[in-house]
Amino acid sequence: MSVIVTGGGAAGMMAAIYAARAGEKVTLLERNEKLGKKIYITGKGRCNVTNTAKPEQFMANISRNPRFAYSALSFMSNQDLMKLFEELGVALKVERGGRVFPASDHASDITKALEREMLKRGVKTILGCRVARILTGEGRALGVELENGQRMMADAVIVATGGLSYPSTGSTGDGYGFASQTGHALTNTRPSLTGIETVESWPGELSGLTLKNVKLSANLNSGGKNKKLFSEQGEVLFTHYGISGPLVLSLSSLLPDEYAGLDISIDLKPALDRQTLDARLLKEFKFMSRRQLAAVMDTLEPHSLGMCLLRLADLDAGQSANSVTAQQRTALIEIIKNVKLTIKSLRGYEEAVITRGGIDVKQINPSTMESKVVKGLYFAGEVIDIDAMTGGFNLQLAFSTGALAGDRAARVRI
């Protein structure tokens, strides 16, 4: 029995390890000059390995096809993954929100541990090796053909080539081509967990400003009905193109393909209702009655943001606080509680953490990761149409689907 794994990222390396642990001859083919290039940049170079969330909460953080992921997560849970890395000599730590990182804060520790285990298990790794297509015959996978025309035969092939995000790491959609060539359907792909470009240009004036403890909301107005898509409190970052930050990245994964009728807004003071905020403004206006409105805003928000808010509320920054009318105060409160923005587009794959879409899960057996179209052909990781929120959930999905695919592929019988 022999297994070929295409792709040396998180899913591919884990697949190779589990296939080798089952006693099979495993060859891993990686197009880059080194393994785990995308792992090196995850978690800002620290590698957010997984999340300690309880099973129900973990599933709630999977935004695309969570039911499909159930078997893989049962095979390798977050606790199983943490135990594995500790057995491989990687000390871990848990940070805010249940995020798990190597204690060293070095993503390289994760990649090196996987490499050591593959070497220990006898996995043959070939770098700088790009697969051109999957070889099939009589409804099953027979091996792969490389770009140079060389053919490598195997009893099972695991495709773990990633999606389209961060193409500089080698994720250029090769796996989607393999899937199409072998008769698999693909769902639409697009960048996910990425920044949002806005129609409004004023966010660019605030580029680099991070707001904490604000609430970002998104509602879809269609057919006379208003559907809430997202509403969470946390951080938003203003950028030269619009908005980014943890909340924005999460929202990007939930957006529909079309933005018509979609409203997004930021509540800058979610802890205060309008009545309480009005009382605070009245107090500030009274205390600083002879000061300019700009000075009053400085007590509420960073100066650059305060000036933008006054402009959006059609108020003059040089106006004295004691001259503000009730109507003007109401307009200012409305802006502070409901800063509206219009989506122009999502940022591209160069900045997206993951790819949304991919190989249709209806054509993959969730209990084995084997194709329902071609016997002996398995898929793992981002190439599949599954994705989740930020916080370690996506990397866990890659490791879990890879482990399951590797284990089951090693048990293939002709």
GROMACS .gro file of C-alpha atoms in nm, residues 123-315:
model
  193
  123VAL     CA    1   0.748   0.987   0.515
  124LYS     CA    2   0.934   1.070   0.195
  125THR     CA    3   0.913   1.444   0.129
  126ILE     CA    4   0.988   1.592  -0.215
  127LEU     CA    5   1.013   1.972  -0.228
  128GLY     CA    6   0.992   2.191  -0.538
  129CYS     CA    7   0.762   1.933  -0.689
  130ARG     CA    8   0.440   2.049  -0.854
  131VAL     CA    9   0.162   1.810  -0.946
  132ALA     CA   10  -0.002   1.868  -1.284
  133ARG     CA   11  -0.295   1.628  -1.254
  134ILE     CA   12  -0.440   1.329  -1.073
  135LEU     CA   13  -0.416   1.000  -1.260
  136THR     CA   14  -0.737   0.797  -1.261
  137GLY     CA   15  -0.869   0.481  -1.420
  138GLU     CA   16  -1.179   0.269  -1.384
  139GLY     CA   17  -1.325   0.515  -1.133
  140ARG     CA   18  -1.035   0.531  -0.893
  141ALA     CA   19  -0.717   0.729  -0.825
  142LEU     CA   20  -0.399   0.568  -0.956
  143GLY     CA   21  -0.140   0.835  -0.871
  144VAL     CA   22  -0.024   1.173  -0.998
  145GLU     CA   23   0.152   1.324  -1.297
  146LEU     CA   24   0.408   1.595  -1.226
  147GLU     CA   25   0.472   1.907  -1.432
  148ASN     CA   26   0.781   1.747  -1.583
  149GLY     CA   27   0.571   1.458  -1.710
  150GLN     CA   28   0.690   1.207  -1.450
  151ARG     CA   29   0.421   0.974  -1.319
  152MET     CA   30   0.405   0.850  -0.962
  153MET     CA   31   0.165   0.568  -0.887
  154ALA     CA   32  -0.014   0.506  -0.555
  155ASP     CA   33  -0.308   0.324  -0.402
  156ALA     CA   34  -0.450   0.648  -0.264
  157VAL     CA   35  -0.401   1.020  -0.329
  158ILE     CA   36  -0.475   1.297  -0.079
  159VAL     CA   37  -0.525   1.649  -0.215
  160ALA     CA   38  -0.433   1.907   0.050
  161THR     CA   39  -0.319   2.197  -0.167
  162GLY     CA   40  -0.500   2.479   0.014
  163GLY     CA   41  -0.723   2.746  -0.136
  164LEU     CA   42  -0.645   3.078  -0.301
  165SER     CA   43  -0.559   3.296  -0.003
  166TYR     CA   44  -0.200   3.418   0.039
  167PRO     CA   45  -0.092   3.301  -0.310
  168SER     CA   46   0.267   3.392  -0.219
  169THR     CA   47   0.268   3.076  -0.004
  170GLY     CA   48   0.182   2.859  -0.304
  171SER     CA   49  -0.195   2.855  -0.257
  172THR     CA   50  -0.302   2.922  -0.615
  173GLY     CA   51  -0.598   2.689  -0.646
  174ASP     CA   52  -0.421   2.380  -0.784
  175GLY     CA   53  -0.654   2.153  -0.591
  176TYR     CA   54  -0.959   2.306  -0.754
  177GLY     CA   55  -0.813   2.213  -1.091
  178PHE     CA   56  -0.750   1.856  -0.975
  179ALA     CA   57  -1.107   1.835  -0.852
  180SER     CA   58  -1.255   1.966  -1.177
  181GLN     CA   59  -1.037   1.732  -1.385
  182THR     CA   60  -1.169   1.435  -1.190
  183GLY     CA   61  -1.535   1.532  -1.223
  184HIS     CA   62  -1.598   1.718  -0.897
  185ALA     CA   63  -1.821   2.020  -0.859
  186LEU     CA   64  -1.690   2.343  -0.708
  187THR     CA   65  -1.879   2.609  -0.518
  188ASN     CA   66  -1.799   2.975  -0.585
  189THR     CA   67  -1.476   3.087  -0.422
  190ARG     CA   68  -1.397   3.426  -0.276
  191PRO     CA   69  -1.167   3.584  -0.016
  192SER     CA   70  -1.280   3.543   0.345
  193LEU     CA   71  -1.164   3.668   0.684
  194THR     CA   72  -1.042   3.983   0.515
  195GLY     CA   73  -1.086   4.360   0.525
  196ILE     CA   74  -1.381   4.546   0.372
  197GLU     CA   75  -1.342   4.828   0.122
  198THR     CA   76  -1.606   5.096   0.174
  199VAL     CA   77  -1.774   5.333  -0.069
  200GLU     CA   78  -1.717   5.611   0.184
  201SER     CA   79  -1.368   5.763   0.172
  202TRP     CA   80  -1.361   5.915   0.521
  203PRO     CA   81  -1.234   5.596   0.693
  204GLY     CA   82  -0.910   5.657   0.503
  205GLU     CA   83  -0.863   5.978   0.702
  206LEU     CA   84  -0.850   5.764   1.016
  207SER     CA   85  -0.612   5.501   0.875
  208GLY     CA   86  -0.434   5.318   1.157
  209LEU     CA   87  -0.689   5.407   1.425
  210THR     CA   88  -0.815   5.108   1.624
  211LEU     CA   89  -1.138   5.130   1.820
  212LYS     CA   90  -1.198   4.887   2.106
  213ASN     CA   91  -1.530   4.786   2.258
  214VAL     CA   92  -1.743   4.904   1.968
  215LYS     CA   93  -2.028   4.708   1.814
  216LEU     CA   94  -2.029   4.617   1.445
  217SER     CA   95  -2.364   4.517   1.295
  218ALA     CA   96  -2.482   4.405   0.952
  219ASN     CA   97  -2.842   4.377   0.835
  220LEU     CA   98  -2.984   4.260   0.504
  221ASN     CA   99  -3.294   4.438   0.380
  222SER     CA  100  -3.470   4.229   0.119
  223GLY     CA  101  -3.834   4.193   0.017
  224GLY     CA  102  -3.946   4.428   0.290
  225LYS     CA  103  -3.781   4.212   0.557
  226ASN     CA  104  -3.481   4.298   0.771
  227LYS     CA  105  -3.249   4.009   0.854
  228LYS     CA  106  -2.969   4.047   1.108
  229LEU     CA  107  -2.651   3.888   0.972
  230PHE     CA  108  -2.402   3.994   1.235
  231SER     CA  109  -2.381   4.192   1.558
  232GLU     CA  110  -2.077   4.164   1.782
  233GLN     CA  111  -1.870   4.381   2.010
  234GLY     CA  112  -1.492   4.411   1.983
  235GLU     CA  113  -1.225   4.586   1.776
  236VAL     CA  114  -1.247   4.771   1.444
  237LEU     CA  115  -0.948   4.912   1.258
  238PHE     CA  116  -0.979   5.198   1.011
  239THR     CA  117  -0.759   5.161   0.702
  240HIS     CA  118  -0.677   5.350   0.383
  241TYR     CA  119  -0.941   5.141   0.201
  242GLY     CA  120  -1.211   5.114   0.465
  243ILE     CA  121  -1.226   4.891   0.773
  244SER     CA  122  -1.053   4.583   0.909
  245GLY     CA  123  -0.979   4.424   1.247
  246PRO     CA  124  -1.118   4.113   1.422
  247LEU     CA  125  -1.487   4.207   1.396
  248VAL     CA  126  -1.459   4.298   1.028
  249LEU     CA  127  -1.276   3.977   0.941
  250SER     CA  128  -1.551   3.772   1.108
  251LEU     CA  129  -1.821   3.969   0.927
  252SER     CA  130  -1.651   3.914   0.591
  253SER     CA  131  -1.700   3.538   0.619
  254LEU     CA  132  -2.077   3.578   0.661
  255LEU     CA  133  -2.153   3.827   0.385
  256PRO     CA  134  -2.374   3.723   0.091
  257ASP     CA  135  -2.225   3.730  -0.258
  258GLU     CA  136  -2.428   4.038  -0.347
  259TYR     CA  137  -2.421   4.351  -0.129
  260ALA     CA  138  -2.747   4.510  -0.246
  261GLY     CA  139  -2.968   4.590   0.052
  262LEU     CA  140  -2.686   4.526   0.297
  263ASP     CA  141  -2.633   4.782   0.572
  264ILE     CA  142  -2.336   4.780   0.806
  265SER     CA  143  -2.298   5.015   1.100
  266ILE     CA  144  -2.075   5.079   1.400
  267ASP     CA  145  -2.206   5.170   1.745
  268LEU     CA  146  -1.921   5.367   1.900
  269LYS     CA  147  -2.078   5.365   2.249
  270PRO     CA  148  -2.255   5.027   2.284
  271ALA     CA  149  -2.249   5.048   2.665
  272LEU     CA  150  -2.467   5.362   2.656
  273ASP     CA  151  -2.822   5.380   2.527
  274ARG     CA  152  -2.929   5.697   2.349
  275GLN     CA  153  -3.088   5.848   2.659
  276THR     CA  154  -2.776   5.792   2.872
  277LEU     CA  155  -2.551   5.925   2.597
  278ASP     CA  156  -2.772   6.233   2.567
  279ALA     CA  157  -2.738   6.296   2.942
  280ARG     CA  158  -2.361   6.269   2.914
  281LEU     CA  159  -2.350   6.512   2.624
  282LEU     CA  160  -2.564   6.762   2.813
  283LYS     CA  161  -2.328   6.735   3.108
  284GLU     CA  162  -2.021   6.794   2.887
  285PHE     CA  163  -2.188   7.083   2.704
  286LYS     CA  164  -2.275   7.249   3.034
  287PHE     CA  165  -1.927   7.198   3.180
  288MET     CA  166  -1.757   7.321   2.862
  289SER     CA  167  -2.026   7.565   2.756
  290ARG     CA  168  -1.789   7.827   2.617
  291ARG     CA  169  -1.555   7.580   2.449
  292GLN     CA  170  -1.578   7.478   2.087
  293LEU     CA  171  -1.762   7.160   1.990
  294ALA     CA  172  -1.429   7.010   1.878
  295ALA     CA  173  -1.302   7.025   2.237
  296VAL     CA  174  -1.614   6.852   2.367
  297MET     CA  175  -1.571   6.571   2.111
  298ASP     CA  176  -1.215   6.520   2.233
  299THR     CA  177  -1.362   6.399   2.564
  300LEU     CA  178  -1.563   6.134   2.380
  301GLU     CA  179  -1.350   6.006   2.092
  302PRO     CA  180  -0.999   6.036   1.945
  303HIS     CA  181  -0.966   6.378   1.781
  304SER     CA  182  -0.955   6.261   1.419
  305LEU     CA  183  -1.266   6.047   1.468
  306GLY     CA  184  -1.446   6.324   1.652
  307MET     CA  185  -1.390   6.563   1.362
  308CYS     CA  186  -1.527   6.305   1.117
  309LEU     CA  187  -1.834   6.248   1.334
  310LEU     CA  188  -1.910   6.622   1.350
  311ARG     CA  189  -1.882   6.644   0.973
  312LEU     CA  190  -2.110   6.342   0.927
  313ALA     CA  191  -2.363   6.502   1.164
  314ASP     CA  192  -2.336   6.828   0.964
  315LEU     CA  193  -2.205   7.018   1.267
   0.00000   0.00000   0.00000
